Amino acid sequence: MAVYRLHVLVCAGAGCVSSNCKAVEAALQDELEKAGIAEEVKVVETGCIGTCDLGPLIVVYPEGVFYQRLTPDDAREIVNEHFVKGRIVRRLLYRPAEDAEPVALTADMDFFRRQYRIALRNTGVIDPEVIEEYIARDGYAALGKVLSTMSPEQVIDEIKRSGLRGRGGAGFPTGLKWEFAYKAPGDEKYVVCNADEGDPGAFMDRSILEGDPHSVIEAMSIAGYAIGAKQGFVYVRAEYPLAVERLTKALNQAREYGLLGENIFGTDFSFDIEIRVGAGAFVCGEETALLTSIEGKRGEPRPRPPFPAVKGVFGKPTLLNNVETYANICPIILNGAEWFAEIGTEKSRGTKVFAIAGDINNTGLVEVPMGTTLREVIFDIGGGIPKGKKFKAAQTGGPSGGCLTEEHLDISMDYESLTQVGSMMGSGGLIVMDENTCMVDIARFYLDYTKDESCGKCTPCRVGTTRMLEILTRLTEGKGEEGDIEKLETLARNIKASSLCGLGQSAPNPVLSTLQHFREEYEAHVRDKRCPAGQCLALIQFFIEPELCRGCGLCIKVCPENAISGNRREPHEIDVELCVKCGACQERCPFDAIIRR
Amino acid sequence: MEAANKGCCCQSMKAQDERYQKLADIIARYAGQPGALIPVLHQAQEVFGYLPNDVQVLIAEGLDVPLSEVDGVITFYSLFTSQPRGKYTIGVCMGTACYVKGAAAVLEELKQQLGIDVNGTSADGLFTLEVTRCVGACGLAPVMNIGDDVYGRLKPEDIREILDKYIQAERQADA
Ligand SMILES: Cc1cc2nc3c(=O)[nH]c(=O)nc-3n(C[C@H](O)[C@H](O)[C@H](O)COP(=O)(O)O)c2cc1C
Ligand code: SF4
Ligand code: SF4
Ligand code: SF4
Ligand code: FES
Ligand code: FES
């Protein structure tokens, strides 16, 4: 085997692909050839490294030097300076703040330093298209151990003792679920992986499938052995074509290696996996809807019981887990239940991956022990709120969840604590919002989403969400009426109580939770026709603060409606009759003299 | 298998259209398998760009499922469409991360520039404008895709230049 002096990891996750990492990689290869060191430096394409906002990016090993926001032109300098002369290119390093000293190594970056990676152990580290790289990091050792030394009961017991709970939303104990499926009578059973990832703003399942597909394949095979299934399905949403592509390749490689298919490892255990691609329906993430969709039908939820463990795909006992849940299985088998159970909190063992997005400096994927505080995630790892603005709220649990506010910053992020304050863990999407976010508008946004995604089977969900959306829209347009808040509350109660599936049961949560923490904002919309955050366009006007305006005239140039006038070096003025509230002037003003209220 | 052939033979004009041949192949590959309808619809839409009535009929016959069920599935899933689309589908992500980072303004700019509403197709038949669910590139919000290309960290000001790229390419292809 060739020995390389340097390994260069080029992130080729979905985020970086869209910021054009392929061009950077091509330029690197090209420059390596030109410098005549192509034999000494190995370039590896990986899945998402986690800091998507900083892409295209590379990490250079052995040291772990992190270069960010690269263009193809930067490649030459990196090759000639760093790879040839050994001098790090400071200009391309990460800076925690604009005026801060650059940080060269990933090991020194707060974003990476504070993480504990189990589910993401290989993501961003190996080339997902090369099975040997997975194997080199203990890949398929867990399956080997299970098949050669463990009985199905022992596997289930190990998972039960680890305390692992479902990462797809509800947090159901995984081992128990495996046991149900194991005990369910029937010779034909199925193992299903839920990769529908419906929470908008969450992308950990995508990153695992794209960055480490074998970890899911191996875990599903172990599950197949444990419950007595020969066939698995991965249900991936259609919006993730790259995940489908990488998973398809991985399945083929596993089959070639005899790690999937007939007589795995030469034993009499046979197991294979098929991919099913969704077609754009959020409700299909709900387990009974997903199973119906695999059968090729309209993905409408059905009542439980019977639970999938008893009656699932094609009416057969079915085990269904989320991608991240599966990604935890192999390390538990290899390191033991006790090792896993020591991480996290008493009732929430292990780690959780969070996708942090929205108004935050370091957007991306992070994996931390359960029980880490919201403050650590947002400020220490996430680098805080951009432009020195104030933190206002963070939504967890997506459209089914609720918001956390400043008073919750020190809350332990685990299943119970989050539910206690009216939010939920959900899949780990974490949307951070700064002081300029209108909470009524956010609630409207979520209701718009759930109304659209309601499958329409039950009236309270279909009609109720439409009613709630109408009221919320009216509030943001300044047409709120006395009693609207109470109407929202009544509707919310009814929908929660009488909907069939989790979508309807949780759809009102974002409204209830914003009402709980930001009721005065709702009241301002209703009574004073005022949007305190200055977001609802119908309720605000743009003004120039005469004391702050220096009369530089820059705002005039960007105004599309010629609504601004004034003499040079004198305070300018906006004609509210002409202004269409586009906000361009506010963006432009170098003195922050333009305000909305 | 037989049903698929029958569908093609009785429409001999179409038999010459290679798209219908591809469709027959797809149907033949899946006929008789449980849960085949959705994968077949995906691949048929890939071939035709949308799912016109006659294609739906061929699929129903070929897979031996009632036409009403084919229609029911198409209307249930938002990614299936029975209407023709423009050459490029523009999908503006309206996921939470993108919304918080100003996706609404990007969408507004696209509507203005193209002179169409959401789900409309531009007069030159080049673009269909849609809003999509989260595409999982939330770190780069706001995000849109045009065909297979993804654009992140968008600002309304960027839209004109991006659209022009496609329009230019189209002109060059014509010339
Ligand atoms: C409306 C709705 C959408 C859901 N979407 C997802 C999803 O996208 N991914 C997921 O893993 N679970 C989703 N769930 C939860 C699943 O129903 C199920 O609980 C989960 O996949 C079980 O896997 P786990 O035990 O490993 O978490 C959703 C539930 C509801 C009610
Ligand atoms: S609660 Fe809503 S999404 Fe769920 S089954 Fe009823 S209508 Fe469909
Ligand atoms: S908000 Fe827009 S229209 Fe109004 S004054 Fe500013 S630039 Fe002009
Ligand atoms: S850009 Fe700001 S400072 Fe300059 S004229 Fe306009 S409001 Fe005044
Ligand atoms: S895709 Fe490259 S860091 Fe996430
Ligand atoms: S919310 Fe737009 S890409 Fe995720």
JSON list of N, CA, C and O in Angstrom, two decimals, chain A residues 164-180:
[
{"chain": "A", "resi": 164, "resn": "LEU", "atom": "N", "xyz": [-30.35, 3.08, 24.91]},
{"chain": "A", "resi": 164, "resn": "LEU", "atom": "CA", "xyz": [-30.58, 3.84, 23.68]},
{"chain": "A", "resi": 164, "resn": "LEU", "atom": "C", "xyz": [-32.07, 4.05, 23.44]},
{"chain": "A", "resi": 164, "resn": "LEU", "atom": "O", "xyz": [-32.87, 3.13, 23.58]},
{"chain": "A", "resi": 165, "resn": "ARG", "atom": "N", "xyz": [-32.43, 5.30, 23.08]},
{"chain": "A", "resi": 165, "resn": "ARG", "atom": "CA", "xyz": [-33.82, 5.61, 22.75]},
{"chain": "A", "resi": 165, "resn": "ARG", "atom": "C", "xyz": [-33.89, 6.17, 21.34]},
{"chain": "A", "resi": 165, "resn": "ARG", "atom": "O", "xyz": [-32.92, 6.72, 20.83]},
{"chain": "A", "resi": 166, "resn": "GLY", "atom": "N", "xyz": [-35.05, 6.03, 20.72]},
{"chain": "A", "resi": 166, "resn": "GLY", "atom": "CA", "xyz": [-35.21, 6.42, 19.32]},
{"chain": "A", "resi": 166, "resn": "GLY", "atom": "C", "xyz": [-34.86, 7.88, 19.08]},
{"chain": "A", "resi": 166, "resn": "GLY", "atom": "O", "xyz": [-35.27, 8.76, 19.81]},
{"chain": "A", "resi": 167, "resn": "ARG", "atom": "N", "xyz": [-34.06, 8.13, 18.03]},
{"chain": "A", "resi": 167, "resn": "ARG", "atom": "CA", "xyz": [-33.63, 9.48, 17.72]},
{"chain": "A", "resi": 167, "resn": "ARG", "atom": "C", "xyz": [-34.54, 10.16, 16.70]},
{"chain": "A", "resi": 167, "resn": "ARG", "atom": "O", "xyz": [-34.26, 11.26, 16.25]},
{"chain": "A", "resi": 168, "resn": "GLY", "atom": "N", "xyz": [-35.61, 9.49, 16.31]},
{"chain": "A", "resi": 168, "resn": "GLY", "atom": "CA", "xyz": [-36.47, 10.04, 15.25]},
{"chain": "A", "resi": 168, "resn": "GLY", "atom": "C", "xyz": [-37.56, 10.96, 15.77]},
{"chain": "A", "resi": 168, "resn": "GLY", "atom": "O", "xyz": [-38.27, 11.58, 15.00]},
{"chain": "A", "resi": 169, "resn": "GLY", "atom": "N", "xyz": [-37.72, 11.05, 17.07]},
{"chain": "A", "resi": 169, "resn": "GLY", "atom": "CA", "xyz": [-38.74, 11.96, 17.56]},
{"chain": "A", "resi": 169, "resn": "GLY", "atom": "C", "xyz": [-39.26, 11.59, 18.93]},
{"chain": "A", "resi": 169, "resn": "GLY", "atom": "O", "xyz": [-39.10, 12.33, 19.90]},
{"chain": "A", "resi": 170, "resn": "ALA", "atom": "N", "xyz": [-39.84, 10.41, 19.05]},
{"chain": "A", "resi": 170, "resn": "ALA", "atom": "CA", "xyz": [-40.58, 10.11, 20.27]},
{"chain": "A", "resi": 170, "resn": "ALA", "atom": "C", "xyz": [-39.69, 9.60, 21.40]},
{"chain": "A", "resi": 170, "resn": "ALA", "atom": "O", "xyz": [-40.09, 9.63, 22.57]},
{"chain": "A", "resi": 171, "resn": "GLY", "atom": "N", "xyz": [-38.50, 9.13, 21.09]},
{"chain": "A", "resi": 171, "resn": "GLY", "atom": "CA", "xyz": [-37.59, 8.68, 22.14]},
{"chain": "A", "resi": 171, "resn": "GLY", "atom": "C", "xyz": [-37.98, 7.36, 22.77]},
{"chain": "A", "resi": 171, "resn": "GLY", "atom": "O", "xyz": [-37.69, 7.10, 23.93]},
{"chain": "A", "resi": 172, "resn": "PHE", "atom": "N", "xyz": [-38.63, 6.51, 22.01]},
{"chain": "A", "resi": 172, "resn": "PHE", "atom": "CA", "xyz": [-39.03, 5.20, 22.53]},
{"chain": "A", "resi": 172, "resn": "PHE", "atom": "C", "xyz": [-37.79, 4.31, 22.72]},
{"chain": "A", "resi": 172, "resn": "PHE", "atom": "O", "xyz": [-36.90, 4.30, 21.87]},
{"chain": "A", "resi": 173, "resn": "PRO", "atom": "N", "xyz": [-37.74, 3.54, 23.84]},
{"chain": "A", "resi": 173, "resn": "PRO", "atom": "CA", "xyz": [-36.57, 2.69, 24.07]},
{"chain": "A", "resi": 173, "resn": "PRO", "atom": "C", "xyz": [-36.35, 1.69, 22.92]},
{"chain": "A", "resi": 173, "resn": "PRO", "atom": "O", "xyz": [-37.24, 0.89, 22.62]},
{"chain": "A", "resi": 174, "resn": "THR", "atom": "N", "xyz": [-35.17, 1.76, 22.32]},
{"chain": "A", "resi": 174, "resn": "THR", "atom": "CA", "xyz": [-34.92, 0.98, 21.11]},
{"chain": "A", "resi": 174, "resn": "THR", "atom": "C", "xyz": [-34.92, -0.53, 21.38]},
{"chain": "A", "resi": 174, "resn": "THR", "atom": "O", "xyz": [-35.53, -1.31, 20.63]},
{"chain": "A", "resi": 175, "resn": "GLY", "atom": "N", "xyz": [-34.26, -0.94, 22.47]},
{"chain": "A", "resi": 175, "resn": "GLY", "atom": "CA", "xyz": [-34.18, -2.37, 22.77]},
{"chain": "A", "resi": 175, "resn": "GLY", "atom": "C", "xyz": [-35.55, -3.00, 22.94]},
{"chain": "A", "resi": 175, "resn": "GLY", "atom": "O", "xyz": [-35.81, -4.12, 22.48]},
{"chain": "A", "resi": 176, "resn": "LEU", "atom": "N", "xyz": [-36.43, -2.25, 23.59]},
{"chain": "A", "resi": 176, "resn": "LEU", "atom": "CA", "xyz": [-37.78, -2.75, 23.82]},
{"chain": "A", "resi": 176, "resn": "LEU", "atom": "C", "xyz": [-38.51, -2.96, 22.49]},
{"chain": "A", "resi": 176, "resn": "LEU", "atom": "O", "xyz": [-39.21, -3.96, 22.28]},
{"chain": "A", "resi": 177, "resn": "LYS", "atom": "N", "xyz": [-38.30, -2.01, 21.59]},
{"chain": "A", "resi": 177, "resn": "LYS", "atom": "CA", "xyz": [-38.93, -2.11, 20.28]},
{"chain": "A", "resi": 177, "resn": "LYS", "atom": "C", "xyz": [-38.42, -3.35, 19.54]},
{"chain": "A", "resi": 177, "resn": "LYS", "atom": "O", "xyz": [-39.20, -4.07, 18.91]},
{"chain": "A", "resi": 178, "resn": "TRP", "atom": "N", "xyz": [-37.12, -3.59, 19.66]},
{"chain": "A", "resi": 178, "resn": "TRP", "atom": "CA", "xyz": [-36.54, -4.77, 19.01]},
{"chain": "A", "resi": 178, "resn": "TRP", "atom": "C", "xyz": [-37.16, -6.04, 19.61]},
{"chain": "A", "resi": 178, "resn": "TRP", "atom": "O", "xyz": [-37.45, -7.00, 18.89]},
{"chain": "A", "resi": 179, "resn": "GLU", "atom": "N", "xyz": [-37.35, -6.01, 20.93]},
{"chain": "A", "resi": 179, "resn": "GLU", "atom": "CA", "xyz": [-37.91, -7.18, 21.58]},
{"chain": "A", "resi": 179, "resn": "GLU", "atom": "C", "xyz": [-39.34, -7.46, 21.11]},
{"chain": "A", "resi": 179, "resn": "GLU", "atom": "O", "xyz": [-39.71, -8.60, 20.85]},
{"chain": "A", "resi": 180, "resn": "PHE", "atom": "N", "xyz": [-40.13, -6.38, 20.99]},
{"chain": "A", "resi": 180, "resn": "PHE", "atom": "CA", "xyz": [-41.51, -6.56, 20.48]},
{"chain": "A", "resi": 180, "resn": "PHE", "atom": "C", "xyz": [-41.50, -7.23, 19.11]},
{"chain": "A", "resi": 180, "resn": "PHE", "atom": "O", "xyz": [-42.24, -8.16, 18.85]}
]
